[in-house]
Amino acid sequence: MTDSILLTTLDEALRWGKGKSLWPFTFGLACCAIEMMSAMGPDYDWARFGADVFRDSPRHADLMIVSGTVTKKMAPRIRRLYDQMAFPKYVISMGACASAGGPYVRGYSVVDGVDKVVPVDIYVYGCPPRPEALIQALKQLQDSIASGKVRH
Amino acid sequence: MEKVVEVNFGPQHPSTHGVLRIKVKLDGEIIVDAQPVIGYLHRNAEKLSEMGLYPKALIYMDRLDYVAALNMELGYILSVEKLMDVETPERAQWIRMMMVELNRIASHLVWLGTHGLDMGMLTPFFYCWRERERVLRIFDEITGSRLLYNYFSIGGVYSDLTPKGIDMIKEFVNTFPDRLEEIQSIFQKSYIYAKRTKGVGKLTLDDAIAYGVTGPLLRASGLKWDLRKNQPYLFYEKVNFDVPVYTNGDVYSRFLVRVEEMRQSTKIVKQVLEKLPDGDFYNKKYAKPMLVRMKGSGESYVPTESPKGEFGVYVIGDGSTIPYRVRIRSPSFANLQAVSIMLKGYKIADLTATVSSVDPVFGEVDR
Amino acid sequence: MIPIESESKTKDGTPVVYISKENLIPFMKEKKDEGYDMLLMVTGVDYVDHLEVVYHLLSTKDGRRLLVKTKTDEEVDSVTGIWPGANWHERETYDLVGIRFRNHPNLKRILLPEGWVGHPLRKNYPMDKKQYVNLGEDGEDKVSYDPKEGY
């Protein structure tokens, strides 16, 4: 029955809907959070892409943007916030620090990459990435969700 | 029977401006005790600066107060130049002064926008960001970067002003005061905003001085103390500007001080554009490949007025190319300490207003 | 008058005063009465053979600045009784440089989690020996050397 036309189209419609109605989580860590706010702002206006409902509680959100350096003291808290999010949930690792430690990788209290803490779907490079880069990451995530490449 | 409830605020909370955690003790609605817990963004800036060459530490300075990166660079560069006895050409100093003032406007606009969000007003956020993007576009044109610039170098700046950049600055300073008026009126005409901020989060002058509070908070508490006036560095004694002072020491006065500072910064930028001399934008004796071989000895601390307060870097050199000790005097660290006094006796609903009025930036608090 | 060990100047022209650590508290009280009403920061410097504590003082009335230095072997009296703002600065110095302040109201780590081993700004701190942090059952941080125990 899974091959029938009705089921596949419904599945596809669901995936399309999931991708186009992401609710991001207001979660700023460091410098990249300012660029994330710029992306929300009037010039870049990422509400155009259907992800403008920023939620303050992890239980309402399904997209976590890790924007900034992850320190060892913060990492367990990030894990806890991630565990509190309801499925489906996605993670964008924004910037060099969150992706690989960035300029702080030699430090004693910095986690080199948020992928050691939570599973990451999209990495964005740059220190900090421009808002355009973040918007591209969002578009990429939406496309991968719609085409079924990313499932959670 | 008195019953005290302990509430944990943060480290993830929409109005903490980053990763602040406050342990609040409540008696009903009244705050009995509030202890900030920091360190969630401790990125080892001081240790990493001691592990690399003098110019390399600049990237960590950028990322301290990431909304006013140039002000942070200035504090470090001035200290290091004193340490190495480097002369800076006049044009470079004027450029530095102008860029720093533009960055002060950008920083205060971030504050104003997020302060609006904390007080439940969404509109000022968009207005402030519209203006801020114009400043960032100027920086993009001149320094090549939007947020973290690495623009000042030992003995000058990395690139000269472009004609297009100058036009953009001129256009900005001519239109910004009117638009600021508009943004300010959104706040001031709001009855709710005035009710929520007047007489809230009071800090007396004695407490402010005892806790080492500097910057707009100190000026809102009634002391006319601005390092640009009191202990001028760069060419601040050659330009005209006023230092706004209010005596109430509440959230509303801090708002007024910061808005007025933006207006004064615009005035300074206008004057710099008139007085900008021709000449080199960096010291020709110290070409860029030379910088990594520069040695520093002795110790120096040059205080500068950053948007948050007195910022300076205490650098100790041991005669090698690597700094021996770098200690960052970050204004937000000292200002945040006074939050527990500002909150005592107020209601829990005043907490977001008070914390956001301090304008803490956690790259700088935790370093 | 409290005896001064030696006097000098920094490169930017601020006077520096060395004081023995026994005389620190009376000297600081005297300076506060002289008008140095703001303590800007407390710093610890590790000179390998000894530690040094540096106090930056400022008078908001006339803008005078003064650096007070004292040589110590890990312990020195706290100045929180004179300037309450010294509280966090001394905690930070304890946390990162490892100088203990006597009579401090709450001498705990401030930037690093409680339970961290060593003081990172010491010159002999082992940077290659990584420590890992996790949340305990009680919501407080747990530090260990085992990578499986934390992040």
XYZ file of C-alpha atoms in Angstrom:
670
model
C 0.000 0.000 0.000
C 2.914 2.368 0.589
C 3.380 2.591 -3.147
C -0.089 3.918 -3.750
C -0.448 7.435 -5.072
C -2.428 8.779 -2.154
C 0.123 7.808 0.519
C 3.186 9.140 -1.279
C 1.563 12.437 -2.024
C 0.393 12.783 1.552
C 3.893 12.005 2.794
C 5.340 14.528 0.405
C 2.784 17.122 1.386
C 3.636 16.540 5.035
C 7.344 16.900 4.393
C 6.766 20.065 2.403
C 4.674 21.416 5.229
C 7.307 20.519 7.821
C 9.986 22.285 5.850
C 7.992 25.450 5.304
C 6.800 25.908 8.866
C 9.969 25.813 10.925
C 9.765 27.536 14.260
C 13.228 28.653 15.325
C 14.314 28.838 18.928
C 15.488 32.206 20.332
C 18.846 31.042 21.502
C 21.780 33.415 21.190
C 25.174 32.434 22.474
C 27.708 34.954 21.200
C 28.672 37.171 18.291
C 26.747 35.162 15.682
C 23.531 35.865 17.572
C 23.814 39.502 16.498
C 24.022 38.444 12.853
C 21.095 36.106 13.455
C 19.148 39.115 14.691
C 20.243 41.017 11.575
C 18.789 38.208 9.487
C 15.527 38.649 11.385
C 15.678 42.401 10.920
C 14.086 44.518 8.225
C 16.956 44.423 5.711
C 17.255 40.676 5.348
C 13.791 39.800 6.597
C 13.907 36.041 6.755
C 10.211 35.915 7.504
C 9.963 35.697 3.716
C 11.110 32.096 3.943
C 8.503 30.909 6.404
C 10.598 30.673 9.529
C 9.860 33.859 11.391
C 7.986 32.618 14.444
C 10.783 32.803 16.991
C 9.839 30.849 20.090
C 11.270 31.507 23.529
C 10.615 28.040 24.909
C 12.359 24.936 23.538
C 9.093 23.023 23.820
C 7.471 25.173 21.135
C 10.387 25.235 18.726
C 11.726 22.797 16.175
C 14.829 24.514 14.831
C 17.787 25.291 17.049
C 20.353 27.724 15.662
C 23.527 27.340 17.708
C 24.913 30.821 17.192
C 28.226 31.184 18.918
C 30.990 29.571 20.896
C 29.977 26.534 22.917
C 31.853 26.475 26.203
C 32.245 23.458 28.427
C 30.059 25.060 31.058
C 27.268 25.713 28.533
C 27.408 22.402 26.611
C 25.376 20.296 29.082
C 22.750 23.036 29.130
C 22.552 23.014 25.342
C 22.052 19.247 25.446
C 19.274 19.698 27.984
C 17.559 22.333 25.848
C 17.861 20.078 22.811
C 16.330 17.169 24.734
C 13.411 19.399 25.706
C 12.541 20.175 22.089
C 9.723 18.138 20.576
C 10.197 16.055 17.418
C 10.757 16.828 14.578
C 13.807 18.918 15.499
C 16.692 20.280 13.464
C 19.960 21.997 14.317
C 21.889 24.629 12.343
C 25.437 25.186 13.549
C 26.139 28.823 12.785
C 29.688 30.087 12.443
C 33.198 28.765 12.864
C 32.988 28.521 16.663
C 29.901 26.355 16.784
C 31.099 24.202 13.882
C 34.691 23.565 14.920
C 35.771 25.799 17.794
C 36.832 28.688 15.567
C 39.601 30.946 16.840
C 39.098 29.586 20.344
C 39.872 25.966 19.490
C 43.149 26.021 21.450
C 41.458 27.254 24.604
C 40.925 25.226 27.729
C 37.204 25.710 28.208
C 35.805 25.610 24.661
C 34.092 22.618 23.050
C 35.472 22.176 19.529
C 32.237 21.812 17.656
C 28.652 21.622 18.804
C 28.316 18.283 16.954
C 29.926 16.676 19.999
C 26.858 17.772 21.961
C 23.870 17.633 19.607
C 23.432 16.177 16.075
C 23.843 18.936 13.481
C 22.029 19.105 10.134
C 23.569 22.158 8.474
C 26.893 23.874 9.098
C 27.409 27.526 8.173
C 30.940 28.835 7.825
C 32.159 32.350 8.476
C 33.201 34.293 11.547
C 30.521 35.501 11.795
C 28.563 34.325 8.742
C 26.738 37.055 6.901
C 22.944 36.986 7.223
C 22.759 35.832 3.601
C 24.727 32.715 4.551
C 22.305 31.941 7.357
C 19.361 32.413 5.028
C 21.002 30.064 2.539
C 21.423 27.487 5.285
C 17.765 27.817 6.146
C 16.763 27.355 2.502
C 19.019 24.320 2.264
C 17.497 22.805 5.361
C 13.986 23.410 4.057
C 14.843 21.771 0.736
C 16.432 18.751 2.407
C 13.419 18.309 4.653
C 11.054 18.580 1.684
C 13.053 16.078 -0.365
C 13.305 13.659 2.551
C 17.084 13.881 2.995
C 16.821 15.045 6.600
C 14.538 13.219 9.023
C 14.314 13.500 12.766
C 5.357 32.862 58.176
C 7.749 34.248 55.627
C 8.341 31.988 52.693
C 11.168 32.652 50.270
C 11.024 30.999 46.851
C 14.136 30.553 44.745
C 13.710 31.113 41.026
C 16.335 30.380 38.415
C 16.501 32.828 35.517
C 18.555 31.752 32.520
C 21.089 30.821 31.152
C 18.665 30.521 28.259
C 16.093 33.255 28.445
C 14.966 35.653 25.709
C 15.850 38.745 27.700
C 19.224 37.831 29.142
C 21.088 39.258 26.120
C 23.145 36.113 25.900
C 23.912 33.566 28.518
C 23.331 35.202 31.879
C 21.904 33.241 34.759
C 20.440 34.926 37.819
C 19.476 33.116 40.984
C 16.573 35.131 42.329
C 15.088 34.765 45.803
C 11.500 35.937 45.964
C 9.210 36.820 48.813
C 5.889 36.854 47.020
C 6.610 39.188 44.116
C 9.422 41.112 45.797
C 13.029 40.281 45.001
C 14.902 39.618 48.232
C 18.199 38.627 46.687
C 19.498 38.281 43.140
C 22.866 36.750 42.395
C 24.110 36.745 38.787
C 25.977 33.593 37.748
C 28.354 34.149 34.847
C 30.960 32.179 32.951
C 28.803 30.498 30.303
C 30.769 32.208 27.553
C 34.251 32.050 29.042
C 36.385 31.802 25.902
C 39.883 32.232 27.371
C 40.660 35.519 25.582
C 43.390 36.367 28.098
C 45.153 33.021 27.919
C 44.963 32.823 24.141
C 46.358 36.367 23.832
C 49.352 35.266 25.893
C 49.916 32.366 23.501
C 50.244 34.403 20.279
C 52.019 37.443 18.853
C 50.930 41.005 19.627
C 48.863 41.592 16.430
C 47.254 38.186 16.747
C 45.594 39.017 20.063
C 43.532 41.587 18.180
C 41.054 38.986 16.938
C 40.190 38.063 20.511
C 39.691 41.735 21.341
C 37.194 42.024 18.473
C 35.130 39.234 19.918
C 34.922 40.708 23.421
C 32.147 43.204 22.945
C 30.982 42.009 19.586
C 28.468 44.800 19.052
C 31.204 47.439 19.429
C 34.237 45.595 18.132
C 36.205 48.674 17.092
C 36.005 50.190 20.567
C 37.525 47.001 21.936
C 40.303 47.048 19.351
C 41.072 50.650 20.192
C 41.692 49.900 23.870
C 44.156 47.164 23.032
C 45.914 48.991 20.213
C 46.462 52.154 22.265
C 47.971 50.104 25.087
C 50.242 48.150 22.768
C 51.379 51.313 20.971
C 52.382 52.813 24.317
C 54.192 49.600 25.127
C 56.178 49.651 21.882
C 56.560 53.461 21.627
C 54.938 53.510 18.205
C 53.896 56.820 16.674
C 50.601 56.977 14.797
C 49.978 59.433 11.940
C 47.323 62.066 12.555
C 45.007 60.900 9.800
C 44.933 57.384 11.240
C 43.927 58.748 14.623
C 41.108 60.831 13.163
C 39.882 57.799 11.204
C 39.994 55.704 14.362
C 37.995 58.297 16.245
C 35.310 58.458 13.582
C 34.988 54.692 13.240
C 34.781 54.258 16.993
C 31.986 56.818 17.231
C 30.065 55.142 14.403
C 30.440 51.856 16.237
C 29.150 53.462 19.417
C 25.993 54.405 17.525
C 25.661 50.833 16.228
C 26.123 49.428 19.708
C 23.566 51.732 21.299
C 21.114 50.898 18.508
C 21.420 47.193 19.312
C 20.759 48.053 22.911
C 17.781 50.252 22.110
C 16.217 47.623 19.869
C 16.616 44.729 22.275
C 15.580 46.909 25.190
C 12.369 47.542 23.308
C 11.892 43.806 22.855
C 12.408 43.236 26.572
C 9.797 45.855 27.385
C 7.314 44.217 25.031
C 7.671 46.608 22.087
C 8.475 45.016 18.754
C 8.419 48.124 16.549
C 11.587 49.879 17.791
C 13.563 46.721 17.052
C 12.888 47.059 13.339
C 13.492 50.806 13.317
C 16.794 50.396 15.168
C 17.943 47.591 12.934
C 17.151 49.593 9.825
C 19.512 52.335 11.061
C 22.108 49.862 12.276
C 22.274 48.156 8.900
C 23.225 51.501 7.391
C 26.160 51.784 9.785
C 27.168 48.200 9.068
C 27.097 48.885 5.345
C 29.554 51.736 5.935
C 31.829 49.371 7.840
C 31.429 46.768 5.122
C 32.568 49.325 2.555
C 35.555 50.622 4.546
C 36.803 47.639 6.553
C 35.427 44.774 4.488
C 33.505 43.187 7.298
C 30.135 43.617 8.923
C 30.563 42.751 12.561
C 34.122 41.817 13.549
C 36.584 44.010 11.711
C 40.235 43.526 12.710
C 40.659 47.011 11.254
C 43.041 48.838 13.585
C 46.651 47.833 13.406
C 49.707 48.814 15.393
C 50.650 52.226 14.028
C 47.519 52.993 12.059
C 44.569 51.366 10.363
C 44.523 48.644 7.732
C 42.847 50.555 4.919
C 42.104 54.147 4.029
C 38.637 55.627 3.742
C 37.132 55.193 0.298
C 35.295 58.093 -1.423
C 32.162 55.961 -1.510
C 32.554 55.275 2.184
C 32.813 58.992 2.945
C 29.647 59.666 0.940
C 27.842 56.948 2.851
C 28.960 58.389 6.186
C 27.847 61.889 5.107
C 24.457 60.630 4.070
C 24.134 58.717 7.353
C 25.019 61.576 9.680
C 22.689 63.941 7.835
C 19.624 61.736 8.110
C 20.247 59.866 11.357
C 19.262 62.573 13.911
C 15.731 62.866 12.502
C 15.255 59.138 12.479
C 16.591 58.886 16.026
C 14.008 61.459 17.031
C 11.377 59.170 15.559
C 12.664 56.107 17.435
C 12.920 58.038 20.677
C 9.353 59.256 20.368
C 8.096 55.660 20.091
C 9.525 55.037 23.541
C 8.740 58.350 25.146
C 5.163 58.573 23.968
C 4.427 55.136 25.345
C 2.667 55.385 28.681
C 3.495 51.762 29.469
C 7.191 52.240 28.795
C 7.400 55.215 31.134
C 5.464 53.358 33.825
C 7.722 50.337 33.603
C 11.005 52.232 33.662
C 10.634 55.420 35.732
C 11.915 54.811 39.243
C 12.859 51.206 38.477
C 16.271 49.659 39.086
C 17.660 52.645 40.955
C 21.373 52.871 41.597
C 22.658 55.625 43.869
C 25.863 57.428 42.995
C 27.689 56.122 46.068
C 26.853 52.535 45.198
C 27.825 53.072 41.584
C 31.261 54.386 42.533
C 31.802 51.712 45.195
C 31.049 48.953 42.701
C 33.216 50.378 39.944
C 30.267 51.094 37.660
C 31.232 53.238 34.660
C 29.749 54.452 31.407
C 26.102 55.369 30.798
C 25.070 53.818 34.112
C 27.358 56.135 36.060
C 26.224 59.150 34.063
C 22.586 58.226 34.634
C 23.339 58.126 38.363
C 24.524 61.712 38.329
C 28.299 61.862 37.841
C 29.632 63.720 34.819
C 32.412 61.259 34.109
C 33.298 60.544 30.495
C 36.865 59.607 29.670
C 36.560 61.337 26.305
C 36.155 64.620 28.221
C 37.938 63.948 31.509
C 41.035 62.147 30.235
C 41.022 62.685 26.472
C 42.753 60.221 24.190
C 43.009 60.439 20.364
C 41.757 63.951 19.427
C 38.682 64.188 21.609
C 39.779 67.532 23.042
C 39.626 69.032 19.543
C 35.944 68.302 18.914
C 32.832 69.741 20.508
C 30.375 67.485 22.217
C 28.341 67.360 25.404
C 28.202 64.670 28.036
C 24.599 63.917 29.019
C 24.027 63.540 32.754
C 20.843 62.584 34.593
C 20.489 62.184 38.313
C 17.667 59.719 38.837
C 19.747 56.594 38.282
C 16.797 54.584 37.021
C 16.196 52.674 33.788
C 14.548 55.677 32.157
C 17.581 57.935 32.734
C 19.864 55.285 31.247
C 17.663 55.263 28.180
C 17.887 59.054 27.913
C 21.664 59.020 28.383
C 22.218 56.459 25.648
C 19.929 58.190 23.155
C 21.665 61.508 23.780
C 25.063 59.838 23.385
C 24.089 58.657 19.939
C 23.231 62.237 19.010
C 26.573 63.484 20.339
C 28.425 60.741 18.455
C 26.782 61.868 15.234
C 28.004 65.370 16.005
C 31.562 64.095 16.522
C 31.508 62.161 13.233
C 30.370 65.322 11.405
C 33.247 67.327 12.885
C 35.790 64.624 12.066
C 34.698 64.660 8.430
C 35.394 68.403 8.330
C 38.736 68.201 10.084
C 40.080 65.015 8.513
C 43.677 65.804 7.427
C 45.500 64.311 4.465
C 48.416 61.999 4.971
C 49.313 58.435 5.720
C 46.815 56.118 7.244
C 49.507 53.971 8.821
C 53.040 54.477 10.035
C 55.308 53.728 7.079
C 58.081 52.599 9.446
C 56.016 49.620 10.484
C 54.851 47.912 7.338
C 52.449 45.036 7.745
C 54.964 42.150 7.656
C 56.979 43.996 10.317
C 54.158 43.879 12.827
C 54.679 40.267 13.842
C 58.292 41.000 14.759
C 57.523 43.931 17.060
C 58.652 43.589 20.646
C 57.110 45.170 23.695
C 58.492 45.712 27.167
C 57.181 47.246 30.349
C 53.520 47.644 31.146
C 50.741 49.936 30.049
C 47.053 50.547 30.499
C 45.225 53.132 28.415
C 41.631 53.705 29.530
C 39.086 54.359 26.801
C 35.381 55.079 26.902
C 33.603 52.156 25.275
C 29.792 52.221 24.865
C 29.506 50.246 28.100
C 31.999 52.162 30.195
C 35.697 52.296 30.909
C 37.520 49.753 28.813
C 41.230 49.187 28.852
C 43.727 46.422 28.379
C 46.528 46.075 30.890
C 49.412 44.614 28.905
C 52.712 43.471 30.366
C 55.532 42.809 27.916
C 58.734 40.936 28.720
C 60.749 42.140 25.734
C 59.660 39.367 23.389
C 57.158 39.312 20.527
C 54.528 37.681 22.738
C 52.668 39.566 25.490
C 53.471 38.255 28.954
C 50.148 39.100 30.556
C 46.994 40.585 29.098
C 44.269 41.653 31.484
C 41.079 43.047 30.050
C 39.188 45.599 32.109
C 35.706 44.971 30.831
C 33.041 47.484 31.832
C 30.107 45.055 31.669
C 31.779 42.771 34.205
C 31.844 45.513 36.819
C 28.448 46.898 35.829
C 26.775 43.521 36.047
C 28.023 43.098 39.573
C 25.832 45.983 40.663
C 22.690 44.280 39.328
C 22.044 42.599 42.669
C 21.808 46.028 44.330
C 19.656 47.471 41.565
C 17.174 44.609 41.894
C 16.801 44.373 45.647
C 13.320 45.348 46.770
C 11.795 45.603 43.299
C 9.241 43.274 41.774
C 10.066 40.287 39.606
C 8.502 42.041 36.593
C 11.156 44.770 36.853
C 13.941 42.256 36.443
C 14.033 42.224 32.640
C 13.937 46.021 32.476
C 16.816 46.384 34.921
C 19.026 43.680 33.434
C 18.592 45.012 29.930
C 19.321 48.576 31.069
C 22.801 47.451 32.156
C 23.470 46.396 28.551
C 25.646 43.398 29.352
C 27.438 41.761 26.444
C 28.628 38.368 27.438
C 31.667 38.114 25.275
C 32.981 40.922 27.406
C 31.684 39.830 30.801
C 33.079 36.319 30.574
C 35.946 37.033 28.161
C 52.596 56.898 56.802
C 52.872 53.391 55.535
C 56.249 52.470 54.063
C 56.374 52.015 50.289
C 58.764 49.384 48.968
C 59.450 51.020 45.623
C 57.935 53.440 43.120
C 57.932 53.530 39.335
C 55.788 54.498 36.359
C 54.072 52.549 33.602
C 54.686 53.383 29.959
C 51.554 55.533 29.834
C 52.614 57.533 32.883
C 50.528 56.044 35.679
C 52.393 55.864 39.005
C 53.060 52.367 40.356
C 53.554 51.640 44.035
C 54.880 48.423 45.526
C 53.633 47.612 48.992
C 54.348 44.658 51.254
C 51.378 42.406 51.700
C 51.230 42.924 55.479
C 50.651 46.648 54.944
C 48.148 46.245 52.128
C 44.892 46.831 54.002
C 46.013 49.911 55.996
C 47.599 51.354 52.833
C 44.417 50.842 50.812
C 42.316 52.444 53.576
C 44.638 55.433 53.505
C 44.353 55.693 49.717
C 40.576 55.543 49.894
C 40.617 58.434 52.341
C 42.915 60.304 49.953
C 40.169 60.197 47.337
C 40.769 57.034 45.331
C 37.120 56.035 45.521
C 36.885 53.575 42.639
C 38.626 50.226 42.276
C 38.797 49.536 38.561
C 40.200 46.043 38.637
C 42.227 43.478 40.500
C 44.733 41.475 38.504
C 46.989 38.569 39.308
C 50.247 38.079 37.443
C 52.287 34.894 37.571
C 56.034 35.647 37.470
C 56.890 31.938 37.891
C 58.968 32.511 41.054
C 56.332 34.651 42.729
C 52.813 35.949 42.192
C 51.814 39.576 42.062
C 48.472 41.230 42.692
C 47.827 44.522 40.886
C 45.102 46.967 41.948
C 44.030 49.756 39.616
C 42.672 52.712 41.580
C 40.890 55.770 40.232
C 39.733 58.971 41.838
C 36.539 60.137 40.168
C 36.950 63.619 41.700
C 40.165 64.633 39.951
C 40.939 61.704 37.659
C 44.155 60.545 39.353
C 45.111 56.942 38.764
C 47.341 54.644 40.784
C 48.563 51.082 40.423
C 49.225 49.267 43.682
C 51.230 46.081 43.451
C 51.995 43.524 46.072
C 54.122 40.397 45.911
C 52.558 37.309 47.392
C 52.734 33.555 47.632
C 49.127 32.619 46.854
C 47.468 34.439 49.754
C 46.632 38.079 50.368
C 44.027 40.050 52.319
C 40.776 40.887 50.579
C 39.858 44.526 49.928
C 36.115 43.850 49.645
C 35.657 45.654 52.981
C 36.990 48.856 51.425
C 35.524 48.628 47.899
C 32.596 46.172 47.654
C 33.172 46.082 43.891
C 36.344 44.064 44.469
C 34.190 41.008 45.095
C 33.946 39.644 41.553
C 37.417 40.805 40.539
C 38.962 38.885 43.429
C 36.879 35.827 42.627
C 38.104 35.998 39.055
C 41.714 36.357 40.161
C 41.262 33.353 42.421
C 39.633 31.406 39.606
C 42.162 32.091 36.868
C 45.423 32.885 38.669
C 44.888 31.027 41.920
C 45.462 33.732 44.502
C 43.412 33.177 47.649
C 41.940 36.254 49.324
C 41.592 36.127 53.094
C 38.244 37.292 54.568
C 36.527 37.278 51.179
C 32.746 36.796 51.638
C 32.295 34.236 48.869
C 35.544 32.978 47.401
C 34.344 30.569 44.737
C 35.171 30.067 41.081
C 33.289 32.551 38.925
C 34.068 31.873 35.259
C 35.005 28.213 35.326
C 32.717 25.570 36.829
C 33.213 24.615 40.467
C 35.476 21.578 40.686
C 37.847 22.607 37.877
C 41.432 21.545 38.551
C 44.189 24.125 38.253
C 44.315 27.836 37.468
C 44.623 28.494 33.709
C 46.516 31.774 33.761
C 49.417 30.220 35.669
C 52.369 29.745 33.353
C 52.638 26.045 34.254
C 48.978 25.198 33.563
C 48.847 22.057 31.383
C 46.929 23.147 28.277
C 46.963 19.645 26.745
C 45.220 18.011 29.695
C 41.559 18.482 28.870
C 38.800 18.540 31.456
C 35.174 17.718 30.768
C 32.056 19.190 32.327
C 28.615 17.712 32.812
C 25.505 18.465 34.832
C 25.044 16.493 38.021
C 21.762 15.238 39.454
C 21.482 18.352 41.635
C 21.863 20.739 38.679
C 25.435 21.725 39.562
C 28.462 21.212 37.321
C 30.602 18.088 37.558
C 34.154 18.170 36.228
C 36.212 15.125 35.296
C 39.166 14.095 33.141
C 37.150 11.345 31.427
C 35.857 12.355 27.950
C 32.895 10.007 28.360
C 31.716 11.845 31.469
C 30.972 15.176 29.833
C 31.502 17.590 26.960
